[in-house]
XYZ file of N, CA and C in Angstrom:
579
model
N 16.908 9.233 23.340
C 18.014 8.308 23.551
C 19.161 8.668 22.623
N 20.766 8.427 22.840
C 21.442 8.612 22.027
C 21.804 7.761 21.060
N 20.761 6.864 20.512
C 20.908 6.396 19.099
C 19.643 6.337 18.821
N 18.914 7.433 18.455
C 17.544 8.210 17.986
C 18.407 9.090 16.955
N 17.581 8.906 16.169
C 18.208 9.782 14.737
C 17.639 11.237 14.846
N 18.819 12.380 14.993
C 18.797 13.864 15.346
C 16.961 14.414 15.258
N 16.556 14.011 14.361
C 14.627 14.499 13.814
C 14.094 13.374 14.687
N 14.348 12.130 15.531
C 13.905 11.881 16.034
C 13.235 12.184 17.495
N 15.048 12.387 17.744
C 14.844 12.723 19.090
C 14.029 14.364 19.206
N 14.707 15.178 18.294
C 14.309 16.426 18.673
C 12.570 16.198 18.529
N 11.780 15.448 17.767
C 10.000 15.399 17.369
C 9.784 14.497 18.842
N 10.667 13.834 19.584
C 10.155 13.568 20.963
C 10.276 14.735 22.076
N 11.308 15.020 21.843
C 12.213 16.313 22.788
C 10.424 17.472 22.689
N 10.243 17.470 21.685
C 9.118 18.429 21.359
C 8.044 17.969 21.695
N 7.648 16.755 21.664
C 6.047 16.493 22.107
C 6.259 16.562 23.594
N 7.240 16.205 24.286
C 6.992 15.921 26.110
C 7.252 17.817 26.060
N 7.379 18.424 25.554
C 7.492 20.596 25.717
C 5.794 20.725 25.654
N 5.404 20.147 24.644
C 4.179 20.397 24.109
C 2.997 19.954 24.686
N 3.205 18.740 25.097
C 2.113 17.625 25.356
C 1.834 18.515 27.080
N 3.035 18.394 27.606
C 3.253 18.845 29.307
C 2.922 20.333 29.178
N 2.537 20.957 28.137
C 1.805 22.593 28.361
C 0.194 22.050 28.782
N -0.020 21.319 27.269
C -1.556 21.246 26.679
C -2.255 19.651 26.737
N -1.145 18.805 27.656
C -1.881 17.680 27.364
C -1.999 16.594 25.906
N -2.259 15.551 26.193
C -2.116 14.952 25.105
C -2.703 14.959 23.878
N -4.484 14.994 24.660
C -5.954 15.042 23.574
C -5.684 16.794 22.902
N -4.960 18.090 23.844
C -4.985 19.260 23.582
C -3.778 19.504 22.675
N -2.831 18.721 22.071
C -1.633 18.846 21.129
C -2.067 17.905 19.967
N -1.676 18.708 18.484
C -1.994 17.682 17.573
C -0.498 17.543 17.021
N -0.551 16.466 15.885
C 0.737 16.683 15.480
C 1.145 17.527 14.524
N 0.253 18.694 14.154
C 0.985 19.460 13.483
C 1.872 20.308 14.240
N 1.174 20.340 15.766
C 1.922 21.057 16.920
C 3.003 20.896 17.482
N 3.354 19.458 17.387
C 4.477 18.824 17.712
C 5.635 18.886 16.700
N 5.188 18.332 15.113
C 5.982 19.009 14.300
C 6.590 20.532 14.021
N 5.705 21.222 14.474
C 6.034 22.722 14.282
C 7.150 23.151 15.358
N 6.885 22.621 16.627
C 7.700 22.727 17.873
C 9.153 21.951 17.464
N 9.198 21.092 16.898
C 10.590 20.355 16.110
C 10.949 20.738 14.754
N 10.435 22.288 14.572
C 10.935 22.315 12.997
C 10.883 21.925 12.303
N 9.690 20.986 12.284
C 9.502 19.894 11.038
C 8.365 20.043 10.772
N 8.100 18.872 9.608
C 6.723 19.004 9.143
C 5.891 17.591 10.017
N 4.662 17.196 9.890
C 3.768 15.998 9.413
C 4.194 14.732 9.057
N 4.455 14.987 8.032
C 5.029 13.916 7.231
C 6.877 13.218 7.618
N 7.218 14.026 8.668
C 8.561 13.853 8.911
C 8.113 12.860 10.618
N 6.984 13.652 11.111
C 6.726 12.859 12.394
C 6.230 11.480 11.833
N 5.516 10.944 10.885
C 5.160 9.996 10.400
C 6.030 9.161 10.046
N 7.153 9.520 9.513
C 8.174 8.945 9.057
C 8.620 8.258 9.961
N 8.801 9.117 11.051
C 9.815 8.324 12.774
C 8.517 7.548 13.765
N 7.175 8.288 13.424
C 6.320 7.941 14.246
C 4.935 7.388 13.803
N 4.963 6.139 14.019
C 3.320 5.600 13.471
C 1.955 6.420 13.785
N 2.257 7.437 14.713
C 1.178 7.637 15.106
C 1.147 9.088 16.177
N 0.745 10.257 16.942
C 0.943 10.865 17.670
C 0.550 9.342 19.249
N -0.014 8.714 19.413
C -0.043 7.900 19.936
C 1.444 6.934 20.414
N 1.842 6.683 19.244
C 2.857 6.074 19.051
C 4.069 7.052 19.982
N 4.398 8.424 19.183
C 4.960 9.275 19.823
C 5.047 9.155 21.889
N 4.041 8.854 21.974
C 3.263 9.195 23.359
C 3.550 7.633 24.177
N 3.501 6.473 23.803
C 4.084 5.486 24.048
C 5.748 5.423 23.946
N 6.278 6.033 23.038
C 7.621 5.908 23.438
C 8.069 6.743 24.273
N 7.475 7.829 24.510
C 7.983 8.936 25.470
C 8.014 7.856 27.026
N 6.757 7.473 27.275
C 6.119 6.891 28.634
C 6.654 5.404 28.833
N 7.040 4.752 28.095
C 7.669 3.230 27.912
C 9.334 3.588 28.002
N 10.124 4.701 27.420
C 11.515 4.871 27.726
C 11.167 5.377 29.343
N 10.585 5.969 30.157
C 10.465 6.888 31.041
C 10.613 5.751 31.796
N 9.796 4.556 31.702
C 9.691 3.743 32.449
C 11.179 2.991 32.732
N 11.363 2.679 31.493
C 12.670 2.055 31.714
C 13.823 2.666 32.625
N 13.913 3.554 32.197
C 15.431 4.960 32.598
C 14.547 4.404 34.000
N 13.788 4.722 34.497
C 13.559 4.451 36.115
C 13.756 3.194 36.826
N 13.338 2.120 36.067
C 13.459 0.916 36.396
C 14.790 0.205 35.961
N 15.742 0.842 35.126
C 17.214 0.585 35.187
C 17.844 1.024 36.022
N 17.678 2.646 36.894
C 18.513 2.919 37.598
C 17.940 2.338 38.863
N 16.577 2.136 39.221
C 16.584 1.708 40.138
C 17.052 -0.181 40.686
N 17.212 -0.797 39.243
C 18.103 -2.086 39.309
C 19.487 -1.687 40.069
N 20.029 -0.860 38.917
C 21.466 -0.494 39.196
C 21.650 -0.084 40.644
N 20.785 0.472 41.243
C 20.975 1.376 42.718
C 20.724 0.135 43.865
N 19.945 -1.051 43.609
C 19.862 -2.314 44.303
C 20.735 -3.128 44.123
N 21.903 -2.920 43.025
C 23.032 -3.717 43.030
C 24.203 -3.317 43.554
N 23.900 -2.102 43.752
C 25.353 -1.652 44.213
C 25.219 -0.955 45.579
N 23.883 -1.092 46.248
C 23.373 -1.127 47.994
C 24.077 -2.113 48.535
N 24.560 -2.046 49.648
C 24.774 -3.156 50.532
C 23.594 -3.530 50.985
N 23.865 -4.817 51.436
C 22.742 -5.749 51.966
C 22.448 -5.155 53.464
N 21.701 -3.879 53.345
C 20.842 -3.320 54.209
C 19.925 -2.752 54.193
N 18.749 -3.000 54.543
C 17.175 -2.553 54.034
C 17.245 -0.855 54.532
N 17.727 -0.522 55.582
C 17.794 1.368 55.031
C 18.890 1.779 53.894
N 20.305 1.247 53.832
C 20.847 1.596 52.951
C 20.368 1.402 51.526
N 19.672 0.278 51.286
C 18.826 -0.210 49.935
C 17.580 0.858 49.831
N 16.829 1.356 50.494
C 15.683 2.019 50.953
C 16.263 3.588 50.311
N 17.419 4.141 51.344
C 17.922 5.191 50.756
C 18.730 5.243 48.939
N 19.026 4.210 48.968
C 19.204 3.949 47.826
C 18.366 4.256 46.404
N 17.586 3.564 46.588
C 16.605 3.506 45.519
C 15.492 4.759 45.345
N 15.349 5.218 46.644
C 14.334 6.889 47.104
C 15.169 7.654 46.044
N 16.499 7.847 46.668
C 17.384 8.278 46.133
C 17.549 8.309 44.154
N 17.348 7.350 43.898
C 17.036 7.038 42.906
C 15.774 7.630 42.131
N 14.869 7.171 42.203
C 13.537 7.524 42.283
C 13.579 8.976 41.579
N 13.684 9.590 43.069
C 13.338 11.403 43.338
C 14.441 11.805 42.057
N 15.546 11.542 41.965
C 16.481 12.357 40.890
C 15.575 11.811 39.646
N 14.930 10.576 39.367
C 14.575 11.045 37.964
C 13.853 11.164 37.636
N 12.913 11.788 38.755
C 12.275 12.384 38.893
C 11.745 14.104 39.063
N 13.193 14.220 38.959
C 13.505 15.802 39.347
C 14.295 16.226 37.586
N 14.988 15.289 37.262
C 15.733 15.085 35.839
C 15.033 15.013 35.146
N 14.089 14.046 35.240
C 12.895 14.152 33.945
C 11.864 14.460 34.252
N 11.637 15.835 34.930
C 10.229 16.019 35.091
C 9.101 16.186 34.550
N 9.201 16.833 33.076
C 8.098 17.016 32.193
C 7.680 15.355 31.875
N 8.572 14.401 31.594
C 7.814 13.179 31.275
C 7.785 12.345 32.361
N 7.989 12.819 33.631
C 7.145 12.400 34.672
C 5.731 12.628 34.480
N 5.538 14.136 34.501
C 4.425 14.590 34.494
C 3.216 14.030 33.830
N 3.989 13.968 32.573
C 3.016 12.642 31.436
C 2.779 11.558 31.800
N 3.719 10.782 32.445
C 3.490 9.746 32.555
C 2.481 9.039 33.741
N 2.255 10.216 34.465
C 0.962 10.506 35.490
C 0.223 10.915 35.011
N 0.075 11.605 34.227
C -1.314 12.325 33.604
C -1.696 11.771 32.443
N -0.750 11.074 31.436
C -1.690 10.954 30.364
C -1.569 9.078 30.104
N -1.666 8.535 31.160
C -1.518 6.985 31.245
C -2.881 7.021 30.859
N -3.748 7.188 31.221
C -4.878 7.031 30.645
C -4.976 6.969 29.203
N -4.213 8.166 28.631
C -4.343 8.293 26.718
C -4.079 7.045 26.272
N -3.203 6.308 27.094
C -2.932 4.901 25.898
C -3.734 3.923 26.031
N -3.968 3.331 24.596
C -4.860 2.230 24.103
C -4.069 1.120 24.793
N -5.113 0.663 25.461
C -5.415 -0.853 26.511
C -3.792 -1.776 26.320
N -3.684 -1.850 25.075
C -2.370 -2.929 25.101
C -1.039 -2.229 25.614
N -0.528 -0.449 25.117
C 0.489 -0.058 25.701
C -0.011 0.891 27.173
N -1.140 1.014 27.431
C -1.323 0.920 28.971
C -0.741 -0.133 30.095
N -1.137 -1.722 29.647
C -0.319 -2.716 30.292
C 0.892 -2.884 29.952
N 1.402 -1.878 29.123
C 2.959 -2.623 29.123
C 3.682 -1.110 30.012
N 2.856 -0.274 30.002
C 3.686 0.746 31.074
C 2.897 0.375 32.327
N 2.292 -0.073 32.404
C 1.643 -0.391 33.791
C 2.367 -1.462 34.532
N 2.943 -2.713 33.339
C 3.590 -3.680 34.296
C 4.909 -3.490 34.747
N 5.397 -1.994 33.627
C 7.051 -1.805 34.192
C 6.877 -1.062 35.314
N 5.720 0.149 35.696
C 5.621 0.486 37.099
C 5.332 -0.110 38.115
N 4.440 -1.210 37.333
C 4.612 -2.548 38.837
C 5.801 -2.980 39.230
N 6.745 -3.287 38.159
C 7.724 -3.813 38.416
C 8.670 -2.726 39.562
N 8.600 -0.988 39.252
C 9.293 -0.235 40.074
C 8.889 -0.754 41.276
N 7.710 -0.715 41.423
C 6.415 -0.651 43.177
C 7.281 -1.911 43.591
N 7.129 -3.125 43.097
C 7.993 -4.419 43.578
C 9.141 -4.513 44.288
N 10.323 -3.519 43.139
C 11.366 -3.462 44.212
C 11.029 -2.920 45.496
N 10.651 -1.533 45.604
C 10.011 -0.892 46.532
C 9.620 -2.138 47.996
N 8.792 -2.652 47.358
C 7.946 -3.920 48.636
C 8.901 -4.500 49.004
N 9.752 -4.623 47.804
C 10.854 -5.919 48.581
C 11.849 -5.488 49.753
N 12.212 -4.590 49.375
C 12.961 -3.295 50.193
C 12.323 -3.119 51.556
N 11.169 -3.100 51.409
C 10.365 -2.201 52.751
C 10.042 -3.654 53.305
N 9.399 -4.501 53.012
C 9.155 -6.408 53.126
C 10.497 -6.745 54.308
N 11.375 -6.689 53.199
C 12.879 -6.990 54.333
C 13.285 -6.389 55.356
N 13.084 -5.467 54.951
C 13.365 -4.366 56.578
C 12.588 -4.862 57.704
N 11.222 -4.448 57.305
C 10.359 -5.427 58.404
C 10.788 -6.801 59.066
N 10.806 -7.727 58.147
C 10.868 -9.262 58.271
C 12.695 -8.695 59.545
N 13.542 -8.223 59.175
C 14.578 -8.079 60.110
C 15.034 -7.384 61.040
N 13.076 -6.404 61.127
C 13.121 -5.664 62.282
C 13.948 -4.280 62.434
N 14.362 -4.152 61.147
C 14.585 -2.671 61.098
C 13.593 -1.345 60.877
N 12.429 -2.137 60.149
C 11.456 -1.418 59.916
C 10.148 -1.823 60.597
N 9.178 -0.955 61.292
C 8.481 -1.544 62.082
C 7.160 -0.958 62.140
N 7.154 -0.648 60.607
C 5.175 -0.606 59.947
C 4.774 -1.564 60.065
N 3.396 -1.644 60.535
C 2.651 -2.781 60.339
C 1.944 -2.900 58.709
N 2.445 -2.163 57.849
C 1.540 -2.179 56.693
C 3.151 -1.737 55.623
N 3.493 -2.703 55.208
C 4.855 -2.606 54.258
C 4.566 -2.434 53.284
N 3.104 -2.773 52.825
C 2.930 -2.894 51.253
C 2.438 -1.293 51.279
N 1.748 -0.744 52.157
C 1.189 0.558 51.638
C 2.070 1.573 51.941
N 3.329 1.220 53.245
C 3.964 2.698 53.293
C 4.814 2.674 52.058
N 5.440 1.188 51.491
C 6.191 1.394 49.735
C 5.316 2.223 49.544
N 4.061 1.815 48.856
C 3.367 2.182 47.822
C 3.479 4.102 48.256
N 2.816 4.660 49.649
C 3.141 5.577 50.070
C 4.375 6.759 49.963
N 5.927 5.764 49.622
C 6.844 6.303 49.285
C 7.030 6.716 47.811
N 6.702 5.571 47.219
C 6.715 5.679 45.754
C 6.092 6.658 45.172
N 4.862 7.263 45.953
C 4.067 8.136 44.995
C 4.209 9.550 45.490
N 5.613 9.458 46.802
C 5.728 10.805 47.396
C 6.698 10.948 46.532
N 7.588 10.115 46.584
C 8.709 10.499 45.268
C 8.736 10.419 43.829
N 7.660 10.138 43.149
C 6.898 10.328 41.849
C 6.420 11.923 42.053
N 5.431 12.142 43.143
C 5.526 13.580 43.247
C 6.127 15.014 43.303
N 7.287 14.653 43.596
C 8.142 15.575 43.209
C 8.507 16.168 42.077
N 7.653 15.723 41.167
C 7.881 16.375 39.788
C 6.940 17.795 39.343
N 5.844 17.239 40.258
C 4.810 18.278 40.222
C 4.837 19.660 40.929
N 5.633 19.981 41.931
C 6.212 20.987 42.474
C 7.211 21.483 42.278
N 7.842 20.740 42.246
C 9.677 21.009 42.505
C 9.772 21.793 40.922
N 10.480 22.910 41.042
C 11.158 24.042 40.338
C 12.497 24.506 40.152
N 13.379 24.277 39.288
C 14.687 24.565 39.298
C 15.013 25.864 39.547
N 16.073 26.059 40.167
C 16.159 27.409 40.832
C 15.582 27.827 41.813
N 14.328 27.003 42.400
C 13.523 26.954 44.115
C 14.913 27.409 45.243
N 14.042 26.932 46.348
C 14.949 26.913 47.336
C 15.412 25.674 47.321
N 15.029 24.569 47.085
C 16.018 23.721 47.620
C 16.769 22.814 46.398
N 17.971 22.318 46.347
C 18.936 21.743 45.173
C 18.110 20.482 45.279
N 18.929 19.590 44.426
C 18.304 18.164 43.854
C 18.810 17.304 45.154
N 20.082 17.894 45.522
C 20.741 16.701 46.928
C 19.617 16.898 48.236
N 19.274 18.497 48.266
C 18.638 18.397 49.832
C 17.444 17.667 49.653
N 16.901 17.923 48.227
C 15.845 17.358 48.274
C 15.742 15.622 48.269
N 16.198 14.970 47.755
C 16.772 13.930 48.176
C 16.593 13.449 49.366
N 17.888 13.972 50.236
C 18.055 13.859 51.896
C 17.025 13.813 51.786
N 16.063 15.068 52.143
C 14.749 15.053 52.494
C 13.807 13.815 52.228
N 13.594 13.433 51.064
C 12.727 12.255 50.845
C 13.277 11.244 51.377
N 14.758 10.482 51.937
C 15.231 9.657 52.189
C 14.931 9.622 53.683
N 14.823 10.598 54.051
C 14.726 10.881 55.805
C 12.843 10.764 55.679
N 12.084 11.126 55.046
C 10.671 10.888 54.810
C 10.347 9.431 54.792
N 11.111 8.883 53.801
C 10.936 7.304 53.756
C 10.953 6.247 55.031
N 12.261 6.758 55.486
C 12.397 5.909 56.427
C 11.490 6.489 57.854
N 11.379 7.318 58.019
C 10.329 7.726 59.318
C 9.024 7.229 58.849
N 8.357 6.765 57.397
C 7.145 6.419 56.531
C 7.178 4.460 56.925
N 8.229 4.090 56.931
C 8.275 2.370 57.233
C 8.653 2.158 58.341
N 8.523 3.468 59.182
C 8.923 3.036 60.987
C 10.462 2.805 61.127
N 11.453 3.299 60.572
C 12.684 3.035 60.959
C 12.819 4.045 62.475
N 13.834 3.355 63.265
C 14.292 3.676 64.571
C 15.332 3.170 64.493
């Protein structure tokens, strides 16, 4: 974040390089310090814990997603594909932007101890929610015409969470087509016609 103090950010900047080679249990923190030019005792300073480290990476991740995807439902018009494309839209870029702590944040949800498990668990509920509400309305006004709203969201959400795991900068395709693409996926996924 840009009011993280320079050794901060860079000892985070370094664990999501590190962690996303080797995993969470497979990086210690002397590894993480070494990758930030620092020592031990400097990650301790900013960080209670390599744990700790690993919760703020996955708890900001959450947020940055669940702010833009507020922001992208406020400034949709009141139309369940335009809201739909909206928020996909959303989604997939920061998902494509932050991909290494995507990656974490799928893979090493498990590493966290029970109390900051539920607190990244209830902000991804909270993403999935908008999602339902989005896909919920469409239905209810007959634009969308799944019989199952709660699972093609859920269905979308985890196609566009996926994109982190493939997608390669410099591939064939840019961040916009790919986009399009998931936006045109979505809506053929909740039965739009």
């Amino acid at each position: 974040m840009s009011d993280d103090e320079p050794m901060a950010a860079a000892l985070i900047a370094a664990a999501v390089e590190v962690m996303a080679v080797h995993g969470y249990h497979g990086t210690s923190v002397r590894d993480i310090a070494a990758a930030a030019g620092s020592s031990t005792g400097v990650l301790y300073h900013h960080f209670d814990s390599k744990h700790g480290l690993l919760v703020t990476i996955l708890d900001r991740g959450m947020d940055r997603l669940v702010r833009a995807t507020e922001q992208a439902l406020y400034d949709a018009p009141d139309d369940p594909v335009q809201r739909l494309r909206a928020i996909v839209g959303v989604h997939v870029r920061v998902h494509l932007e932050a991909q290494r702590e995507s990656l974490l944040g799928t893979s090493e949800l498990r590493s966290l101890e029970p109390a900051a498990r539920a607190l990244v668990v209830s902000k991804r509920d909270a993403q999935q929610r908008m999602f339902d509400r989005v896909v919920r309305d469409g239905v209810a006004r007959g634009v969308f015409v799944t019989p199952f709203p709660d699972e093609a969201a859920r269905a979308v959400t985890t196609a566009c969470t996926a994109v982190a795991t493939w997608y390669r900068p410099g591939g064939a395709l840019r961040g916009d087509e790919i986009v399009a693409r998931y936006q045109r996926i979505a809506l053929d996924t909740v039965g739009h016609r």
